[in-house]
mmCIF file of C-alpha atoms in Angstrom:
data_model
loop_
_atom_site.group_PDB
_atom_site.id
_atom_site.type_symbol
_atom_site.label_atom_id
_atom_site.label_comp_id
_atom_site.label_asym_id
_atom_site.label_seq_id
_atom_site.Cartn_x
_atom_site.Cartn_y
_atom_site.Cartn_z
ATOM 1 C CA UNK N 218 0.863 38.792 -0.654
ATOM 2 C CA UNK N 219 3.824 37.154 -1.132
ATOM 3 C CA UNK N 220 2.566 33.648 0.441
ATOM 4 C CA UNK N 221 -0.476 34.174 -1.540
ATOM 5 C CA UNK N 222 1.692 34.088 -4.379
ATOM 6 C CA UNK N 223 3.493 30.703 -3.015
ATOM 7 C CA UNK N 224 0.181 28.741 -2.499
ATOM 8 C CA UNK N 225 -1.145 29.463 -5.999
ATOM 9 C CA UNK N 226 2.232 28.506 -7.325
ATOM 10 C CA UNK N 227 1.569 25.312 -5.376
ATOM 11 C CA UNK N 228 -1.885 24.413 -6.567
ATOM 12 C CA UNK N 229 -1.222 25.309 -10.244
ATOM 13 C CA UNK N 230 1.826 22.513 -10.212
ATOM 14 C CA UNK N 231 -0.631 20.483 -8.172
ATOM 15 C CA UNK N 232 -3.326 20.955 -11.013
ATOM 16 C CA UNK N 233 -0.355 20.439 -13.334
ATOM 17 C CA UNK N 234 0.440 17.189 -11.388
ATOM 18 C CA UNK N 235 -3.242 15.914 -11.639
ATOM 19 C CA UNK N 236 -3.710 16.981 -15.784
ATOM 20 C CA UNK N 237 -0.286 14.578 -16.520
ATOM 21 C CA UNK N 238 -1.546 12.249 -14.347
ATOM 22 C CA UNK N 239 -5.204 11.907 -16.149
ATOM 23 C CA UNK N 240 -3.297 12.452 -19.642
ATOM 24 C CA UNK N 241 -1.369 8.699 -18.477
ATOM 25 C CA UNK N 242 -4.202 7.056 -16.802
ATOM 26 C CA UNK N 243 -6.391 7.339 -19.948
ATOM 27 C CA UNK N 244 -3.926 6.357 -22.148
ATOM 28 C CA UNK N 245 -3.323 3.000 -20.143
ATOM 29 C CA UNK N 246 -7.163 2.981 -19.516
ATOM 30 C CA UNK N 247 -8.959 4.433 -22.609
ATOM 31 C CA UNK N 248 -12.072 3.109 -20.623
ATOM 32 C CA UNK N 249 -11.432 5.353 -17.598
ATOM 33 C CA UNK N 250 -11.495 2.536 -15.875
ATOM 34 C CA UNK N 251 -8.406 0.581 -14.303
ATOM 35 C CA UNK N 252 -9.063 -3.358 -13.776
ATOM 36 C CA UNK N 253 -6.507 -5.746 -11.956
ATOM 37 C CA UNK N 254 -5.455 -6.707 -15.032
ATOM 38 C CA UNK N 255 -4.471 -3.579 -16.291
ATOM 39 C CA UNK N 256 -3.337 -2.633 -12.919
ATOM 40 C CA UNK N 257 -0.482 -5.568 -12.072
ATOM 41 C CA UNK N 258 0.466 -4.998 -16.194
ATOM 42 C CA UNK N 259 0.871 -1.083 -15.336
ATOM 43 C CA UNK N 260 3.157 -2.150 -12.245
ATOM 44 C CA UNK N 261 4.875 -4.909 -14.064
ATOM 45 C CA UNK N 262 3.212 -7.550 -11.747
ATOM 46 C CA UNK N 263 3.270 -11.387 -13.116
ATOM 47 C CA UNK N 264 0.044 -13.043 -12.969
ATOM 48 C CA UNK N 265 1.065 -15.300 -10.065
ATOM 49 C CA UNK N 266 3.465 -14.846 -6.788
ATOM 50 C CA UNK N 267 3.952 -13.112 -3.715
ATOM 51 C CA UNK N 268 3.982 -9.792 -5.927
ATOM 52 C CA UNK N 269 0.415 -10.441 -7.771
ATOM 53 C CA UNK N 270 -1.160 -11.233 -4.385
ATOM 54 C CA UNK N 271 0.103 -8.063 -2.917
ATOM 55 C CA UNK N 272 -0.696 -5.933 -5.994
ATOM 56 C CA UNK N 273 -4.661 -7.610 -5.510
ATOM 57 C CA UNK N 274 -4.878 -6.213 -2.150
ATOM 58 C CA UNK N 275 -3.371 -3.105 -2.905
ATOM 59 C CA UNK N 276 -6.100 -3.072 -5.728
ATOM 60 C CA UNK N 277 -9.328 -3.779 -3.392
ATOM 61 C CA UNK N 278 -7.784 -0.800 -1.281
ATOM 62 C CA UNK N 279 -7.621 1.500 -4.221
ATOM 63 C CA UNK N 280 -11.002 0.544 -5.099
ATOM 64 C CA UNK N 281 -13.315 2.758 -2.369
ATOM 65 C CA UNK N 282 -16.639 1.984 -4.055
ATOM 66 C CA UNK N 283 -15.788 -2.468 -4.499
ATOM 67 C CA UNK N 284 -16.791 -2.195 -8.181
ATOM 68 C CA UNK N 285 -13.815 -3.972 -9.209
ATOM 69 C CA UNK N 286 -12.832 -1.250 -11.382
ATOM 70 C CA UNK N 287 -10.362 1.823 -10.192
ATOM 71 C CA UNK N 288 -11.465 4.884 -11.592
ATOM 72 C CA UNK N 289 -9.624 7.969 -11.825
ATOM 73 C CA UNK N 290 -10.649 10.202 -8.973
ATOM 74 C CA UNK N 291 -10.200 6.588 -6.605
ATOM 75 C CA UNK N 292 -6.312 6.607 -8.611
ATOM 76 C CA UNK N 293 -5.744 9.936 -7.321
ATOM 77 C CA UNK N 294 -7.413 10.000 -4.000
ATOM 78 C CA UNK N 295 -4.978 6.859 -3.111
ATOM 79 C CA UNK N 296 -2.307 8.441 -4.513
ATOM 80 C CA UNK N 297 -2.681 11.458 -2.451
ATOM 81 C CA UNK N 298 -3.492 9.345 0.450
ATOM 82 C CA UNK N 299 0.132 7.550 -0.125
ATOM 83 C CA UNK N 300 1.992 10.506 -0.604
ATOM 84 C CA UNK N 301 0.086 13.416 1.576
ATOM 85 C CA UNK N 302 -1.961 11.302 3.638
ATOM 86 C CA UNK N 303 -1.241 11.427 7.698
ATOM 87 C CA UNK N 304 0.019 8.386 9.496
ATOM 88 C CA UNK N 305 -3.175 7.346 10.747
ATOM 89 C CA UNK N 306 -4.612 7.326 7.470
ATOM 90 C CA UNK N 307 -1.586 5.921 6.330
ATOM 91 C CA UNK N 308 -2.569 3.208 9.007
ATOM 92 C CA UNK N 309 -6.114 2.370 7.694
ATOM 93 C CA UNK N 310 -4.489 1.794 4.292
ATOM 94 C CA UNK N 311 -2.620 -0.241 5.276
ATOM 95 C CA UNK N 312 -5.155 -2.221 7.346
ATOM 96 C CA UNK N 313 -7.587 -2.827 4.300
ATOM 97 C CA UNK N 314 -4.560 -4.200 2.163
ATOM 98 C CA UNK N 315 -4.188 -6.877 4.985
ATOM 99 C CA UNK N 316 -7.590 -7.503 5.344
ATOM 100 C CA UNK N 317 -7.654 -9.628 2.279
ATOM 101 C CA UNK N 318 -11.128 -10.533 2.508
ATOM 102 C CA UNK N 319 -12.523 -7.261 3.728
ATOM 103 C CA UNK N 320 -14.178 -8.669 6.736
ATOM 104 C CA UNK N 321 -12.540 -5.796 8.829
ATOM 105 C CA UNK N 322 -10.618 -8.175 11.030
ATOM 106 C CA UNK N 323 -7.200 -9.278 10.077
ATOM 107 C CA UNK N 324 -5.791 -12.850 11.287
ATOM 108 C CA UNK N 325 -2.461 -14.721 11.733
ATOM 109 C CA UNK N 326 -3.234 -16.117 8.382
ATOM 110 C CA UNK N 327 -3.623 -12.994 6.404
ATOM 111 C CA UNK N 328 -0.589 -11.519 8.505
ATOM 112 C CA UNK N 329 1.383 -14.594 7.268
ATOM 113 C CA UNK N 330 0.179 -13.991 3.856
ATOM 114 C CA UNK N 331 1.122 -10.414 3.279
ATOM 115 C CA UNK N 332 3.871 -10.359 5.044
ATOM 116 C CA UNK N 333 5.715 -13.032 2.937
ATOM 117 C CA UNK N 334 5.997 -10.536 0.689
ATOM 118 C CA UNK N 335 7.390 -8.181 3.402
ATOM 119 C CA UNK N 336 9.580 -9.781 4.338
ATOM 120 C CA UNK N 337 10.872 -10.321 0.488
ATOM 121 C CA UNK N 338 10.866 -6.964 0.571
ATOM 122 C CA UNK N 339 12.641 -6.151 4.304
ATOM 123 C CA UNK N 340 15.447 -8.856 3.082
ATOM 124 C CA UNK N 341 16.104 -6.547 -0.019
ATOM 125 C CA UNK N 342 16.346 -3.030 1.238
ATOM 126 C CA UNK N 343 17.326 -3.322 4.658
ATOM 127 C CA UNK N 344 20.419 -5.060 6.768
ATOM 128 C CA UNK N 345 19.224 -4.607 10.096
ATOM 129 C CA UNK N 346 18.255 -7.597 12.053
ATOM 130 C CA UNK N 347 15.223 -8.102 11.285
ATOM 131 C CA UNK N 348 15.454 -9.038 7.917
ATOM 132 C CA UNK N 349 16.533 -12.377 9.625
ATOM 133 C CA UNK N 350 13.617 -12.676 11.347
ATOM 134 C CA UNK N 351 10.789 -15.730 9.880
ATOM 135 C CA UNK N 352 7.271 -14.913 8.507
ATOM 136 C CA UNK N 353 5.676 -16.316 11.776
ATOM 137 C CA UNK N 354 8.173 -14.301 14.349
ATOM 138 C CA UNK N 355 7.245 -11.155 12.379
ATOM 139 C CA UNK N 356 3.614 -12.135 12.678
ATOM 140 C CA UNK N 357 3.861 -13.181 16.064
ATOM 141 C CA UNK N 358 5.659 -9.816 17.253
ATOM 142 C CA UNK N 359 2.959 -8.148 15.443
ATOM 143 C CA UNK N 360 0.085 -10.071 17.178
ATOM 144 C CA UNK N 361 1.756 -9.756 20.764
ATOM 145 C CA UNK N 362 1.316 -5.530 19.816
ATOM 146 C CA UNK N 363 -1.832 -5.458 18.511
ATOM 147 C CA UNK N 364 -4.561 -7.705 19.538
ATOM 148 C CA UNK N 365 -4.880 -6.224 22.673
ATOM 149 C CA UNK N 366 -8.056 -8.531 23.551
ATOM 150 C CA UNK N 367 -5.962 -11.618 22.488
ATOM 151 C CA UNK N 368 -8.910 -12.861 20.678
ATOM 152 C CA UNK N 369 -6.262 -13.752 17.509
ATOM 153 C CA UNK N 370 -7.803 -11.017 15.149
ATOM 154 C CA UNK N 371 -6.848 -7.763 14.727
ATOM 155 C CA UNK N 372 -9.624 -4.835 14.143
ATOM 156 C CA UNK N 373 -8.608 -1.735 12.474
ATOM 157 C CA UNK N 374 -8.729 0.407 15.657
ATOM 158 C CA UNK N 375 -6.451 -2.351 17.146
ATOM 159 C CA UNK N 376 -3.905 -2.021 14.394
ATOM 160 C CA UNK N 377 -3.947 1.205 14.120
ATOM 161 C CA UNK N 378 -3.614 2.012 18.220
ATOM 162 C CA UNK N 379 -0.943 -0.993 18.208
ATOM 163 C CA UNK N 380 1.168 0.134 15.403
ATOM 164 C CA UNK N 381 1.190 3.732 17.060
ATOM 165 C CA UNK N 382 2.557 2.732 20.085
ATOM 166 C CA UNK N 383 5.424 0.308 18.559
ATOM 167 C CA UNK N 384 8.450 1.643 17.146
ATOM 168 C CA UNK N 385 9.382 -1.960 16.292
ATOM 169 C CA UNK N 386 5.977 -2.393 14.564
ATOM 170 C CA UNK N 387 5.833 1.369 13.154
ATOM 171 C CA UNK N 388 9.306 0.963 11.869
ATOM 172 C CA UNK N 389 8.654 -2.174 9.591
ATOM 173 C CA UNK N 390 5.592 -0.651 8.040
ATOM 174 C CA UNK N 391 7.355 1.869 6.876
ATOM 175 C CA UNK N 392 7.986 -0.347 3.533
ATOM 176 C CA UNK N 393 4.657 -1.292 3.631
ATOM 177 C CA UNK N 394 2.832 2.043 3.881
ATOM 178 C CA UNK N 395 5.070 3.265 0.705
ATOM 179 C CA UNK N 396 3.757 1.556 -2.455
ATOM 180 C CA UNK N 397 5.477 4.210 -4.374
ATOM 181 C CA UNK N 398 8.713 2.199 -3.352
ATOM 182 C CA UNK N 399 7.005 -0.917 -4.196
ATOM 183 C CA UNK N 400 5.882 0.236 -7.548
ATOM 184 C CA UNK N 401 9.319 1.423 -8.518
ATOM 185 C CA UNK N 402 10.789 -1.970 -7.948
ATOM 186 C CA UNK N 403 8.331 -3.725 -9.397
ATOM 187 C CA UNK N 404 9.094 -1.736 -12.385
ATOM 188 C CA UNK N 405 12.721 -1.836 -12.252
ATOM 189 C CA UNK N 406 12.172 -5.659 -11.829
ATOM 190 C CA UNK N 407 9.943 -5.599 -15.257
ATOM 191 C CA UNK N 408 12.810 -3.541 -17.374
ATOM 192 C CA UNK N 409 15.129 -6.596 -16.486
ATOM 193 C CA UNK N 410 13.384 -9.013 -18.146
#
C-alpha cells in the first residue's frame, strides 16, 4: 500500500512537471511549435559561433519527425530522454547531434566540427588533462575507438559499441550527453550581457 502510495506521489509531480512545462513552452511558442529560431533565442544562443552550430544539431535531434519544427510531445520526449533516458539511448542522442547531415555516418570532419565546441566546453569545466588536448587529438582518440572497420566513418552501432567500451571516450561525453548543463551556461552566458 504504502509504495502504491509513493508511485502515485511520483507520477502526480511528474504530471505536475509536464503541466509547467506545457504552461512555458506555449508561452515561448504560442504556435505550439518551436523553430530554431525560437529555440537558440530560448537558450540564449547568438545567431553565429561554435554555440549556434551546436544548438542546430541539438535541434535536428529534438526534431524526431524532420519537420523543422519541435513540437511539444518531441520537447518532452527529449527531455525525458536527457534526463531519464539509459546510456545507450543516451548514446544514439548523442550520435544524431554529430551526424550533422543525418546521413547516419559520422566523419573526422563532423567530429572536428562538434567537438570544437567540446572542447570549449572541456577547457571550462574541467582541469584534468585533457582539456589540453587539440580538436584533432580528441578526434583522433575518438576514431582509433570507434571505427572499428577503419573505413574513417563512424555508424551509430560503432559509436555506440566504441564509446561503451572506453572510459576515456565515455568519460568526455559525459558533457556532451548533458545539454541540461549546456543550456544552463548558455543562459548564464546570456544574463551577462
Amino acid at each position: 500500500m504504502g509504495q502504491a502510495q509513493q508511485t502515485e506521489s511520483i507520477e502526480q509531480i511528474d504530471i505536475k512537471i509536464i503541466q509547467d512545462m506545457y504552461k512555458k513552452f506555449v508561452l515561448e511558442c504560442p504556435s505550439g511549435l518551436l523553430f530554431l529560431h525560437e529555440f537558440k533565442r530560448f537558450f540564449g544562443v547568438d545567431a553565429t559561433g561554435e554555440a549556434s552550430d551546436y544548438a542546430e544539431n541539438m535541434f535536428r535531434a529534438f526534431d524526431k519527425n524532420g519537420d523543422n519544427t519541435i513540437d511539444f510531445l518531441e520537447f518532452v520526449a527529449a527531455l525525458n530522454l536527457v534526463f531519464r533516458g539509459d546510456l545507450e539511448h543516451k548514446l544514439r542522442w548523442s550520435f544524431k547531434v554529430y551526424d550533422k547531415d543525418g546521413n547516419g555516418y559520422v566523419d573526422r570532419n563532423e567530429l572536428r566540427h562538434n567537438f570544437i565546441y567540446f572542447l570549449i566546453l572541456l577547457k571550462l569545466f574541467d582541469n584534468t588533462s585533457d582539456s589540453y588536448l587539440t580538436v584533432d587529438e580528441v578526434v583522433d582518440r575518438i576514431l582509433a575507438a570507434v571505427d572499428t572497420d577503419g573505413d574513417g566513418t563512424v555508424s551509430m552501432e560503432e559509436f555506440i559499441r566504441g564509446a561503451q567500451q572506453d572510459p576515456w571516450l565515455l568519460n568526455i561525453l559525459k558533457l556532451d550527453m548533458n545539454p541540461a548543463r549546456w543550456v544552463m551556461d548558455q543562459r548564464r552566458k546570456s544574463a551577462h550581457f
